[in-house]
XYZ file of C-alpha atoms in Angstrom:
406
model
C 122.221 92.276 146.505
C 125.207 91.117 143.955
C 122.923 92.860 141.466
C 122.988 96.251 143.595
C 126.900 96.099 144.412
C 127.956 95.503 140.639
C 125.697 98.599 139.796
C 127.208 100.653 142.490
C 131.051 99.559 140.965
C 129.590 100.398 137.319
C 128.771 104.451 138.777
C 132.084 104.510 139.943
C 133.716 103.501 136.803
C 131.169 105.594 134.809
C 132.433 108.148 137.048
C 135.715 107.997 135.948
C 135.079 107.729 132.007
C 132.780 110.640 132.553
C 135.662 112.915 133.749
C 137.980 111.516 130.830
C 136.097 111.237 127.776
C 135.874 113.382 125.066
C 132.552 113.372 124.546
C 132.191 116.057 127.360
C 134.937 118.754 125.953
C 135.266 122.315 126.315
C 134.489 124.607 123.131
C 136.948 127.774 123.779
C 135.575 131.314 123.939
C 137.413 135.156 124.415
C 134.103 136.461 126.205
C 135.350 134.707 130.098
C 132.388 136.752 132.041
C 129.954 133.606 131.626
C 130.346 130.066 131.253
C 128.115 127.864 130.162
C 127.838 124.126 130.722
C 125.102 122.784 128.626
C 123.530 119.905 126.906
C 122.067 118.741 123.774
C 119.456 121.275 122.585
C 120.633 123.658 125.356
C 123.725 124.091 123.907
C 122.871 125.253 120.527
C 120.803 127.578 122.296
C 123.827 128.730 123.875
C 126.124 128.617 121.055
C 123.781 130.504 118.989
C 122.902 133.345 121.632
C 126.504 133.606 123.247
C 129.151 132.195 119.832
C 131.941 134.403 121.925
C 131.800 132.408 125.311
C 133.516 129.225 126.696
C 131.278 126.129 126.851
C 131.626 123.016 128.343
C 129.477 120.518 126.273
C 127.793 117.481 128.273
C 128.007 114.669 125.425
C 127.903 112.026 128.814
C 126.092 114.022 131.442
C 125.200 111.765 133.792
C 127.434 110.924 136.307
C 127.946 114.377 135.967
C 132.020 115.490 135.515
C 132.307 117.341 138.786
C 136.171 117.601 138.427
C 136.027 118.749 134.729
C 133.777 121.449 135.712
C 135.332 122.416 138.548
C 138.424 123.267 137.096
C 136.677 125.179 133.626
C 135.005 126.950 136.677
C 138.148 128.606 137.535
C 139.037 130.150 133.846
C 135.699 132.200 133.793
C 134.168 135.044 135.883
C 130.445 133.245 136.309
C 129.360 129.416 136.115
C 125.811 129.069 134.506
C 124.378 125.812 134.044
C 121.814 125.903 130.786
C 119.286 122.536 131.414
C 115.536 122.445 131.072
C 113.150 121.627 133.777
C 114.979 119.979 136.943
C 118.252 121.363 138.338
C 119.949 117.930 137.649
C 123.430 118.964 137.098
C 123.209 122.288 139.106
C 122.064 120.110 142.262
C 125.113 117.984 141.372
C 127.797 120.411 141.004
C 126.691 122.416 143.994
C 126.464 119.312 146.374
C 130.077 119.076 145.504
C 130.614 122.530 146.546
C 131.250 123.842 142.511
C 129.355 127.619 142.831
C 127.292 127.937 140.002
C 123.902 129.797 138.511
C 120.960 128.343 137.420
C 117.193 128.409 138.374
C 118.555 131.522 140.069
C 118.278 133.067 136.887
C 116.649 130.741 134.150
C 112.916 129.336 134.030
C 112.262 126.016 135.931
C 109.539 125.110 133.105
C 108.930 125.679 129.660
C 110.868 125.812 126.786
C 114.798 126.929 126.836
C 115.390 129.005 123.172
C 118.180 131.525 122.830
C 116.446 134.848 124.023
C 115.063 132.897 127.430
C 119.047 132.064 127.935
C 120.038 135.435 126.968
C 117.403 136.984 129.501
C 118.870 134.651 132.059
C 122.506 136.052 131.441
C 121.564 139.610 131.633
C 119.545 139.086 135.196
C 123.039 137.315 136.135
C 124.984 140.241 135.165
C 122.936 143.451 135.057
C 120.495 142.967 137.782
C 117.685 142.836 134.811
C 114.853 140.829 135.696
C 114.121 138.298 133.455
C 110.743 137.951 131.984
C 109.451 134.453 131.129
C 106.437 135.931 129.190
C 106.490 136.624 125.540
C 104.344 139.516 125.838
C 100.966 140.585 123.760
C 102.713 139.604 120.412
C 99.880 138.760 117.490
C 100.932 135.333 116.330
C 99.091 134.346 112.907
C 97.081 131.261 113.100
C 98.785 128.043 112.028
C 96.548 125.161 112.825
C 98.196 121.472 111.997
C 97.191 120.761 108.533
C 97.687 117.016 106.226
C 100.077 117.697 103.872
C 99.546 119.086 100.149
C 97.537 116.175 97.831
C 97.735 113.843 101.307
C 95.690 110.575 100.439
C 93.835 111.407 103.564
C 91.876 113.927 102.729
C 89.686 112.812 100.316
C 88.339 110.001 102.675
C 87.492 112.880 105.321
C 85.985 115.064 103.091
C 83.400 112.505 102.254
C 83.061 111.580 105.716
C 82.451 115.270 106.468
C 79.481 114.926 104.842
C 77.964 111.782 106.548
C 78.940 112.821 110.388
C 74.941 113.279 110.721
C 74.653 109.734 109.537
C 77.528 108.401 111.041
C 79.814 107.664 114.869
C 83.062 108.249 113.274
C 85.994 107.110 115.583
C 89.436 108.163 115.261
C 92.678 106.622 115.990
C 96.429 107.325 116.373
C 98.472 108.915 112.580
C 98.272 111.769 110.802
C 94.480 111.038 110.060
C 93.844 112.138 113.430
C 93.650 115.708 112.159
C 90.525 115.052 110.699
C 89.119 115.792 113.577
C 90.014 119.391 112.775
C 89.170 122.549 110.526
C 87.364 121.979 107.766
C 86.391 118.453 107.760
C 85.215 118.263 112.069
C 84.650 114.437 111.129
C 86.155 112.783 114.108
C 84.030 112.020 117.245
C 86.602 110.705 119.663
C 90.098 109.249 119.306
C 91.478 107.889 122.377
C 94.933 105.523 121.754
C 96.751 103.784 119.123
C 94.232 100.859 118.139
C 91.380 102.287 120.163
C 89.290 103.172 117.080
C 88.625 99.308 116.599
C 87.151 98.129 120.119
C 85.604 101.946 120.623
C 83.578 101.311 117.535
C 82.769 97.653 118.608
C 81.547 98.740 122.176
C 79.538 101.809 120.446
C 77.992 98.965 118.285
C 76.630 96.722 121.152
C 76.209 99.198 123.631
C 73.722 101.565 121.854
C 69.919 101.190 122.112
C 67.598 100.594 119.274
C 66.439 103.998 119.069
C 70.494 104.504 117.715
C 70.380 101.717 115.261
C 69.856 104.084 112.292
C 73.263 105.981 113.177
C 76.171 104.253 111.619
C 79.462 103.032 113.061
C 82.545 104.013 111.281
C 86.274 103.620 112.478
C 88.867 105.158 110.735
C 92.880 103.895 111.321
C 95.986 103.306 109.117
C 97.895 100.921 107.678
C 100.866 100.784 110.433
C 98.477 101.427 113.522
C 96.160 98.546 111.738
C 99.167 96.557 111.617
C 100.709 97.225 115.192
C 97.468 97.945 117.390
C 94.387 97.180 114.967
C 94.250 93.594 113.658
C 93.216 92.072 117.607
C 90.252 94.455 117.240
C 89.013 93.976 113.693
C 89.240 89.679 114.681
C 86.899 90.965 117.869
C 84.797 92.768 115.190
C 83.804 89.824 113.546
C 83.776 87.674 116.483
C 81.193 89.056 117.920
C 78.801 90.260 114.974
C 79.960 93.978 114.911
C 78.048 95.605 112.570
C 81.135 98.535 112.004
C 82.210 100.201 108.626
C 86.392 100.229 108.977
C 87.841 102.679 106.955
C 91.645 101.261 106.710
C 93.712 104.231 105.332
C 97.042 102.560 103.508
C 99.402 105.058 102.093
C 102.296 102.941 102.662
C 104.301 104.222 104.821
C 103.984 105.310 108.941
C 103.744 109.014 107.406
C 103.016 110.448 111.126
C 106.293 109.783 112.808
C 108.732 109.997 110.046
C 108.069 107.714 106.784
C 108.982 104.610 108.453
C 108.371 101.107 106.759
C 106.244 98.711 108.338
C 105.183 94.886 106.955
C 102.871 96.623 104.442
C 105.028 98.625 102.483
C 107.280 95.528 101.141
C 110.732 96.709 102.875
C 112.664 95.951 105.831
C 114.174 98.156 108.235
C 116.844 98.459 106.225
C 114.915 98.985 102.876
C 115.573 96.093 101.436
C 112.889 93.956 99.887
C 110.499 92.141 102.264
C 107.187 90.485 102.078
C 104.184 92.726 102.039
C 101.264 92.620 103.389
C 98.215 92.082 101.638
C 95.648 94.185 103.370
C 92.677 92.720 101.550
C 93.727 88.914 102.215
C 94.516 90.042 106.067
C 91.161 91.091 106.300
C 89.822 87.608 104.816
C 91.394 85.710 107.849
C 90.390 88.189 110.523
C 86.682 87.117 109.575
C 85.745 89.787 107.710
C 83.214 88.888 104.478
C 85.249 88.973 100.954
C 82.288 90.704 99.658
C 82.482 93.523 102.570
C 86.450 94.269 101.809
C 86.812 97.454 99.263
C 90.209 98.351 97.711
C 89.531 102.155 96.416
C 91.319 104.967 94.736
C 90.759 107.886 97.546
C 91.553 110.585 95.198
C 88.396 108.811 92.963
C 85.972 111.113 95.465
C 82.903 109.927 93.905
C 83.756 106.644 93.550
C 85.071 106.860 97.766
C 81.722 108.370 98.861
C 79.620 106.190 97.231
C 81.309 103.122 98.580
C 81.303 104.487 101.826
C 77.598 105.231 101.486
C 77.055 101.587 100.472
C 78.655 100.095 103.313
C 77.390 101.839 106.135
C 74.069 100.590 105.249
C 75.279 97.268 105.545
C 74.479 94.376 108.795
C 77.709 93.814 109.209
C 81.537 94.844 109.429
C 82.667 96.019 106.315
C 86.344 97.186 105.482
C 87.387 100.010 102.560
C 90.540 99.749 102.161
C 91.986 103.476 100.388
C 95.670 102.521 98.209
C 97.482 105.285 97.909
C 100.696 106.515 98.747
C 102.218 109.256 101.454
C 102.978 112.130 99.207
C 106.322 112.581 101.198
C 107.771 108.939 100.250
C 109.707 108.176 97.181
C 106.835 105.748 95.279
C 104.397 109.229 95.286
C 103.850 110.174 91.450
C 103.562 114.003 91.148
C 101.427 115.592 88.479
C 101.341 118.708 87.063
C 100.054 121.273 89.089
C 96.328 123.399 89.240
C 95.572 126.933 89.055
C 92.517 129.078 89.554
C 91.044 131.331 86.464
C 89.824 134.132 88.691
C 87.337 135.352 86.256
C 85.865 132.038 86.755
C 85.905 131.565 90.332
C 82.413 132.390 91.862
C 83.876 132.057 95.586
C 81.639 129.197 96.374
C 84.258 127.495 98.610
C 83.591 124.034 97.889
C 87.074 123.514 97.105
C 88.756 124.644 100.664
C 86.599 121.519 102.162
C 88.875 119.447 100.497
C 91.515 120.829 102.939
C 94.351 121.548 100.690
C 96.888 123.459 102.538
C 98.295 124.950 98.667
C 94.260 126.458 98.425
C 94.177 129.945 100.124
C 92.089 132.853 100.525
C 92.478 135.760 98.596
C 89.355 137.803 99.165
C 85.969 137.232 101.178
C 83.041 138.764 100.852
C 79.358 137.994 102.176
C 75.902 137.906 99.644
C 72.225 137.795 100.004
C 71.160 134.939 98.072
C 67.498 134.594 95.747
C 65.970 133.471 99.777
C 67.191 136.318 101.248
C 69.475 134.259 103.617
C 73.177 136.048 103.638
C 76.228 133.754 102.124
C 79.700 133.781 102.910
C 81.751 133.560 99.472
C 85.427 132.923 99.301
C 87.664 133.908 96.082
C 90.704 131.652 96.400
C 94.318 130.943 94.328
C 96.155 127.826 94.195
C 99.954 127.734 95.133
C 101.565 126.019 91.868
C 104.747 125.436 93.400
C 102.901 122.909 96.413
C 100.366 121.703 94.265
C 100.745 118.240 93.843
C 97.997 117.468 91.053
C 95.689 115.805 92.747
C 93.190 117.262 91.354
C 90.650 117.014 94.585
C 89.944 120.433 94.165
C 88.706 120.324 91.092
C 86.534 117.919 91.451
C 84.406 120.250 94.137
C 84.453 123.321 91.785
C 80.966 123.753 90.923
C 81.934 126.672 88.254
C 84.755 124.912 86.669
C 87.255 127.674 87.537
C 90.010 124.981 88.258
C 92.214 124.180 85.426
C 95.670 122.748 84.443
C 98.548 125.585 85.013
C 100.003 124.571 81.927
C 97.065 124.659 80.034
C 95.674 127.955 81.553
């Protein structure tokens, strides 16, 4: 109860600093027929659609300044209140008897962006009726795609090729788009650290008649390090006979390029202890002569590792060592290009996954069996290309070269 009563005296004095701070302030426009009372993203929506008209920016919206806005109320012709979803300040300001628009006029779910509120302010003063729907517009495909050179895609492109041979289970990072166009080499992916007890129960659970597939669990360095270790100490506890690819490009690329207790900085960036994957593994039971450190963008090297393991009785780790292409410790080489005359539009190289590969022609042909075969002629964007040089490892015809040398 003493708990409850000093909250209730901390609304009332939030109250108060809510009507008098500056962080909810008025930005002055000549266009008085509408304004707008909006927050956060909803007021550069605003600002961008109406730059002429008053608006009273919420930097402390809740409790909500009923005085403040009653009294910018009275310099304009029509109070609209710009929120997404709920009604939160609308409800407030017409509980205190404030008239004001709203759902009346603007969608109650999806997405606010500057045409939806521009929609909603010509229902409010033309009588229009606003249409939520964007209409039969052709939008061009843009799946999610790694990044150009990512250190990720080597290990899924050799995984592609073993997901007859092989469980492959997913977990939470940017690795989780393996599961998509071209490599398909995910089975499941569930939550952050899943991968490591999924593959474990898939392990003891199966039947004998499944002892020939393999078990393989992919994860990262910071979900290994935040969700991942319990499981891998599980793995060994109880005789999992698993292949753990451990994906460390030294960094937590998915959410931003944060530093974690692998990449040898603080949250700060200053120097820290790092994390020695291989010796981690050591102590969470795992066999020294099961734990791999390997070179992803090595591809032959990578698939024949990964080969070897999964044929082993027991957990096994690879551990891949390079870095996110986005941070500062990524080396960038000089770039690839196609020779067109070359190129035989055998494909192998958009397996890799490369988002600076494209298309430039396709065409189908009967081959010597009679059996029709899709060929694609592609080009290489020099500016993105990272020189990696993944793709040129899969050109069968040697049509990939240096740009500089070209």
């Amino acid at each position: 109860k003493e708990r409850q009563k000093f909250q209730f005296e901390r609304d009332d004095q939030l109250a108060i600093f809510s009507e008098q701070t500056s962080w909810n302030c008025v930005i002055e426009g000549d266009d008085r027929k509408v304004g707008f009372v909006a927050s956060g993203p909803t007021f550069m929506h605003v600002s961008e659609a109406f730059p002429d008209s008053p608006i009273l920016k919420l930097g402390f919206s809740h409790p909500v300044p009923i005085e403040k806005i009653r009294a910018f109320a009275d310099t304009v012709d029509n109070l609209l209140v710009v929120e997404e979803t709920e009604p939160l300040v609308e409800n407030a300001l017409k509980a205190a008897g404030v008239f004001c628009h709203g759902k009346d006029v603007l969608p109650r779910c999806g997405e606010l962006q500057p045409h939806v509120v521009a929609k909603g302010v010509d229902l409010l003063l033309n009588g229009e009726k606003a249409d939520d729907e964007a209409g039969d517009v052709a939008i061009f495909p843009r799946p999610p795609t790694m990044c150009v050179g990512c250190p990720h895609l080597p290990p899924y492109y050799c995984l592609s090729k073993l997901t007859k041979k092989a469980t492959i289970v997913g977990d939470i990072g940017c690795y989780t788009l393996g599961a998509g166009h071209p490599w398909r080499a995910l089975d499941t992916t569930i939550s952050m650290g899943a991968s490591m007890g999924m593959a474990l129960g898939m392990d003891l659970g199966r039947v004998e008649a499944d002892r020939d597939k393999a078990i393989v669990s992919v994860i990262g360095d910071s979900t290994f390090l935040h969700m991942g270790m319990q499981g891998l100490l599980e793995m060994n506890y109880n005789h999992g006979n698993v292949t753990v690819l451990l994906l460390d490009n030294s960094t937590t690329g998915m959410t931003g390029g944060q530093d974690h207790a692998g990449t040898g900085q603080d949250i700060y960036g200053a120097e820290a202890p790092k994390v020695d994957f291989e010796k981690l593994c050591e102590a969470l039971g795992v066999n020294p002569e099961r734990i791999h450190v390997v070179d992803p963008y090595e591809m032959p090297s990578l698939y024949k590792l990964i080969k070897q393991e999964i044929a082993q009785p027991e957990t096994s780790v690879i551990i891949t060592n390079q870095p996110c292409v986005l941070i500062d410790r990524f080396e960038r080489k000089p770039a690839f290009k196609v020779v067109e005359e070359e190129c035989t539009g055998c494909a192998n190289c958009l397996k890799v996954g490369c988002p600076a590969i494209s298309v430039t022609r396709r065409d189908t042909e009967t081959s010597k069996s009679g059996r029709e075969v899709e060929k694609a002629w592609v080009k290489i964007d020099t500016a993105a290309c990272t020189g990696c040089d993944l793709c040129q490892q899969t050109c069968a015809p040697n049509a990939i070269v240096l740009a500089q040398e070209a």
